[in-house]
XYZ file of C-alpha atoms in Angstrom:
338
model
C 6.666 -12.496 35.175
C 8.203 -15.926 34.665
C 10.261 -15.518 37.863
C 7.149 -14.632 39.862
C 5.318 -17.642 38.439
C 8.227 -19.960 39.272
C 8.347 -18.659 42.821
C 4.614 -19.157 43.289
C 4.732 -22.585 41.706
C 7.614 -23.625 43.978
C 5.739 -22.547 47.081
C 2.611 -24.340 45.854
C 4.435 -27.635 45.398
C 6.035 -27.390 48.821
C 2.761 -26.623 50.536
C 1.177 -29.622 48.803
C 3.889 -31.769 50.357
C 3.144 -30.181 53.720
C -0.460 -31.366 53.600
C 0.618 -34.819 52.433
C 3.056 -35.193 55.313
C 0.577 -34.001 57.931
C -2.181 -36.255 56.589
C -0.003 -39.326 56.981
C -0.890 -40.917 60.314
C 2.057 -41.134 62.653
C 2.463 -44.885 62.710
C 4.762 -47.531 64.004
C 4.822 -48.931 60.489
C 6.050 -47.144 57.376
C 3.760 -44.110 56.780
C 5.041 -43.679 53.221
C 3.750 -46.954 51.746
C 5.946 -49.419 49.883
C 7.417 -47.044 47.321
C 10.494 -46.081 49.352
C 13.523 -45.826 47.102
C 16.040 -48.263 48.473
C 19.775 -48.399 48.098
C 20.621 -51.348 45.918
C 21.128 -54.507 47.926
C 20.189 -52.997 51.290
C 17.274 -51.595 53.271
C 16.755 -47.855 53.528
C 16.826 -46.122 56.926
C 13.068 -45.520 56.662
C 12.460 -49.229 56.187
C 14.692 -50.039 59.147
C 12.769 -47.538 61.283
C 9.152 -48.217 60.274
C 9.362 -51.819 59.060
C 11.942 -53.470 61.308
C 12.830 -57.061 60.524
C 11.935 -58.084 64.053
C 8.215 -57.592 64.674
C 8.667 -56.760 68.355
C 9.298 -53.030 68.794
C 12.363 -52.169 70.860
C 12.184 -49.710 73.756
C 14.158 -47.266 71.603
C 11.608 -47.483 68.770
C 8.754 -46.883 71.226
C 10.568 -43.869 72.714
C 11.028 -42.259 69.306
C 7.415 -42.965 68.403
C 6.371 -41.066 71.548
C 8.590 -38.150 70.545
C 7.043 -38.066 67.076
C 3.574 -38.133 68.628
C 4.484 -35.223 70.913
C 5.571 -33.084 67.948
C 2.458 -33.974 65.948
C 0.106 -33.227 68.842
C 1.763 -29.868 69.534
C 1.590 -28.897 65.865
C -2.103 -29.747 65.686
C -2.850 -27.780 68.849
C -0.845 -24.815 67.585
C -2.477 -24.811 64.142
C -5.899 -24.779 65.768
C -5.094 -21.560 67.632
C -3.160 -19.860 64.823
C -4.857 -18.144 61.902
C -1.649 -17.937 59.910
C -0.536 -20.931 57.837
C 3.027 -20.540 56.662
C 4.248 -21.888 53.324
C 7.802 -23.185 53.134
C 10.142 -21.901 50.466
C 13.486 -23.432 49.447
C 15.253 -20.772 51.533
C 13.645 -22.292 54.643
C 15.516 -25.538 53.968
C 19.099 -24.295 54.302
C 19.590 -26.080 57.634
C 18.684 -29.484 56.206
C 21.843 -31.398 55.264
C 21.385 -34.173 52.694
C 23.242 -37.503 52.519
C 22.382 -39.093 49.184
C 24.288 -42.332 49.749
C 22.491 -43.263 52.976
C 19.191 -41.455 52.275
C 19.374 -39.168 55.296
C 18.347 -35.566 55.930
C 19.699 -33.910 59.085
C 18.437 -30.525 60.292
C 21.255 -28.985 62.275
C 20.517 -26.844 65.319
C 23.445 -24.755 66.636
C 24.442 -25.504 70.238
C 23.050 -29.042 70.011
C 26.196 -30.992 69.078
C 25.868 -29.778 65.499
C 29.659 -29.588 64.967
C 30.083 -33.296 65.627
C 27.008 -34.176 63.589
C 28.303 -32.125 60.678
C 31.582 -34.024 61.010
C 29.644 -37.287 60.865
C 27.743 -36.112 57.796
C 31.048 -35.263 56.113
C 32.231 -38.818 56.782
C 28.965 -40.257 55.465
C 28.929 -38.119 52.326
C 32.693 -38.006 51.707
C 32.862 -41.388 49.944
C 36.043 -42.381 51.692
C 37.646 -38.947 51.912
C 37.126 -38.930 55.700
C 37.043 -41.855 58.108
C 37.476 -40.373 61.596
C 35.071 -37.495 62.291
C 37.281 -36.075 65.042
C 40.124 -35.582 62.582
C 37.992 -32.968 60.815
C 38.721 -29.491 62.263
C 35.665 -27.789 63.748
C 35.954 -24.781 61.436
C 36.046 -27.089 58.397
C 32.820 -28.770 59.520
C 31.074 -25.393 59.300
C 32.231 -24.567 55.767
C 28.988 -24.584 53.806
C 30.586 -26.016 50.651
C 31.513 -29.227 52.516
C 27.887 -30.334 52.874
C 24.914 -30.146 50.531
C 21.691 -28.690 51.883
C 18.144 -29.294 50.684
C 17.624 -25.767 49.362
C 20.210 -26.490 46.634
C 17.833 -28.922 44.898
C 14.955 -28.312 42.498
C 11.390 -28.365 43.848
C 10.647 -31.927 42.566
C 13.976 -33.142 43.988
C 13.183 -31.503 47.332
C 9.781 -33.164 47.547
C 11.193 -36.560 46.575
C 13.843 -36.412 49.310
C 11.428 -35.135 51.935
C 9.199 -38.102 51.186
C 11.823 -40.820 50.738
C 14.743 -40.019 53.056
C 14.888 -40.430 56.832
C 14.732 -36.991 58.410
C 16.131 -36.317 61.867
C 17.157 -33.479 64.164
C 18.589 -33.024 67.645
C 17.093 -30.727 70.271
C 18.063 -29.437 73.695
C 16.339 -27.869 76.699
C 15.631 -24.403 75.214
C 17.009 -22.199 77.987
C 20.095 -24.354 78.472
C 20.746 -23.991 74.746
C 20.170 -20.235 75.029
C 22.656 -19.833 77.881
C 25.147 -21.967 75.961
C 24.802 -19.620 72.966
C 25.214 -16.534 75.158
C 28.325 -17.921 76.861
C 29.933 -18.908 73.586
C 29.123 -15.781 71.579
C 29.306 -13.007 74.161
C 31.722 -14.081 76.908
C 34.550 -15.407 74.728
C 36.982 -12.691 73.647
C 37.710 -14.379 70.311
C 34.132 -13.976 69.020
C 34.802 -10.467 67.762
C 32.391 -10.777 64.820
C 29.460 -11.459 67.186
C 30.519 -8.623 69.468
C 30.556 -6.206 66.530
C 27.444 -7.571 64.810
C 25.189 -8.065 67.837
C 26.969 -6.906 70.994
C 27.222 -3.275 69.957
C 23.555 -3.255 68.936
C 22.403 -4.868 72.202
C 24.416 -2.461 74.362
C 23.222 0.575 72.404
C 19.590 -0.481 72.772
C 19.579 -1.930 76.296
C 22.281 -0.154 78.346
C 21.744 3.284 79.771
C 24.807 5.520 79.888
C 26.948 3.004 77.987
C 30.583 4.017 77.595
C 31.974 4.791 74.149
C 34.303 1.791 74.488
C 31.377 -0.563 75.197
C 29.445 0.845 72.249
C 32.465 0.406 70.014
C 33.553 -3.087 71.127
C 30.297 -4.753 72.210
C 32.297 -7.397 74.087
C 30.743 -7.191 77.559
C 27.026 -7.886 76.958
C 25.288 -8.921 80.185
C 22.852 -11.844 80.090
C 20.051 -9.570 81.294
C 20.716 -7.295 78.297
C 20.731 -10.278 75.950
C 17.324 -11.410 77.273
C 15.926 -7.875 76.977
C 17.114 -7.805 73.354
C 15.412 -11.159 72.580
C 12.031 -10.161 73.996
C 12.080 -6.670 72.480
C 9.388 -6.676 69.719
C 11.621 -4.382 67.650
C 14.289 -7.117 67.425
C 12.245 -9.640 65.435
C 10.636 -6.911 63.335
C 14.111 -5.768 62.396
C 15.515 -9.169 61.343
C 15.197 -12.899 62.157
C 17.065 -14.215 65.180
C 20.582 -15.477 64.612
C 20.594 -19.267 64.172
C 22.386 -19.752 67.525
C 19.355 -18.472 69.455
C 16.618 -19.004 66.889
C 13.934 -21.498 67.951
C 14.097 -25.070 66.649
C 10.522 -24.524 65.474
C 11.747 -21.784 63.118
C 15.013 -23.446 62.058
C 13.716 -26.918 61.180
C 9.964 -26.361 60.622
C 8.787 -29.547 62.395
C 5.127 -28.650 61.778
C 5.728 -28.608 58.028
C 8.271 -31.405 57.771
C 7.614 -34.815 59.295
C 10.782 -35.741 61.217
C 11.218 -39.467 61.631
C 13.616 -39.162 64.563
C 13.950 -36.511 67.248
C 17.227 -36.933 69.081
C 17.905 -35.165 72.364
C 21.062 -33.602 73.749
C 20.318 -35.308 77.049
C 20.554 -38.741 75.364
C 22.961 -37.673 72.650
C 25.118 -40.780 72.298
C 22.283 -43.293 72.364
C 20.144 -41.341 69.896
C 23.049 -40.587 67.566
C 24.189 -44.184 67.420
C 20.592 -45.267 66.785
C 20.531 -43.021 63.696
C 23.837 -44.513 62.517
C 22.494 -48.021 63.138
C 19.408 -47.313 61.012
C 21.655 -45.923 58.278
C 23.543 -49.223 58.223
C 26.887 -47.770 59.349
C 26.661 -48.423 63.093
C 29.151 -51.275 62.981
C 32.037 -48.999 61.985
C 30.941 -45.426 62.776
C 30.048 -44.121 66.236
C 29.158 -40.712 67.554
C 32.333 -39.002 68.868
C 32.462 -38.803 72.645
C 34.675 -36.662 74.785
C 34.419 -34.949 78.145
C 33.835 -31.221 77.782
C 34.305 -29.451 81.089
C 32.937 -26.127 79.789
C 29.542 -27.550 78.822
C 26.535 -25.487 79.919
C 24.564 -27.393 82.564
C 21.144 -27.028 84.134
C 22.738 -25.684 87.334
C 24.617 -23.065 85.335
C 21.435 -22.068 83.505
C 19.659 -21.632 86.856
C 22.354 -19.183 87.975
C 22.051 -17.091 84.809
C 18.292 -16.707 85.282
C 18.525 -15.540 88.897
C 18.907 -11.904 87.848
C 16.124 -11.981 85.246
C 12.854 -10.401 86.378
C 9.719 -12.540 86.437
C 8.218 -10.289 83.749
C 11.158 -10.881 81.419
C 11.218 -14.603 82.245
C 7.555 -14.861 81.252
C 8.119 -12.982 77.995
C 11.163 -15.094 77.154
C 9.287 -18.311 77.857
C 6.603 -17.208 75.389
C 9.295 -16.817 72.693
C 10.511 -20.409 73.201
C 7.228 -21.946 74.393
C 6.666 -24.095 71.295
C 10.122 -25.654 71.640
C 9.365 -26.508 75.268
C 6.007 -28.082 74.394
C 6.961 -29.764 71.130
C 9.981 -31.564 72.514
C 8.464 -32.346 75.919
C 10.595 -30.109 78.134
C 8.853 -29.056 81.333
C 8.828 -25.465 82.575
C 12.116 -25.030 84.509
C 11.639 -25.028 88.273
C 13.788 -21.892 88.648
C 11.428 -19.764 86.551
C 9.142 -17.258 88.286
C 6.475 -16.888 85.630
C 3.801 -14.223 85.983
């Protein structure tokens, strides 16, 4: 009985915060009032963002205000057409990485430079243990014990950080991100765990007359089969999407949590360094840059969608529609929507 009460109470407190955050007007000044908890002897990132020392807003500040407005407007429009109001639980916050020292919360989205941002968060939270993010091996950046996430805090601690810390995320054109996830998880021979966990299931469900080897290995999933799996109503009834192809809307809950900055993959360096500047570390820490020849591009995404029927394209767009609208991505020109 006590456990049930605690669970209900936790949900109640989180939903109260939801209404508080949505009632705050999205402003160019600080929407949280003057009670922001500051690091001793310096300004917090929220102060730097909403109450800049210079009164004249920079072009960057205006751009991010427009992105915040876009998210808010989409959430309001969506809530008006939806009868269901979802309550967040601590388990919904496992993608939100917390940096206590710099008062930052970062919601990581797989396939949107999250490895490098996790590396940066390890430098920021490591208290001198790390200095160069690119010296941190990629697999180490994904070890959950190396970063603290918001779901590890108590309900009052969660609400305090959601109100007082600067919250940011990075997004990417939804179908480009989807193709990137497919290429990485289903066309690379080393991703055996994904082949076994998802590939075998997709082939069994979507491929007629599949060979025993294909059913056993699951290492040759076609993109058309992957799309058919995503739009199959049975898939989401069975279990939530894997984080690599889950929507940003479902991973980071931008209609429940007011994000102060929305960075984009298309302007990754500029947006990342702006976050670091606001955190007061921009003079000595920069976002890692390197040329990656295997990166999924818009042209590549166009090619992958050529063999997808217009019916399946339309159904897939409906799955990711909120991400397109919320983050101001237009309907791709290569789509043949019904």
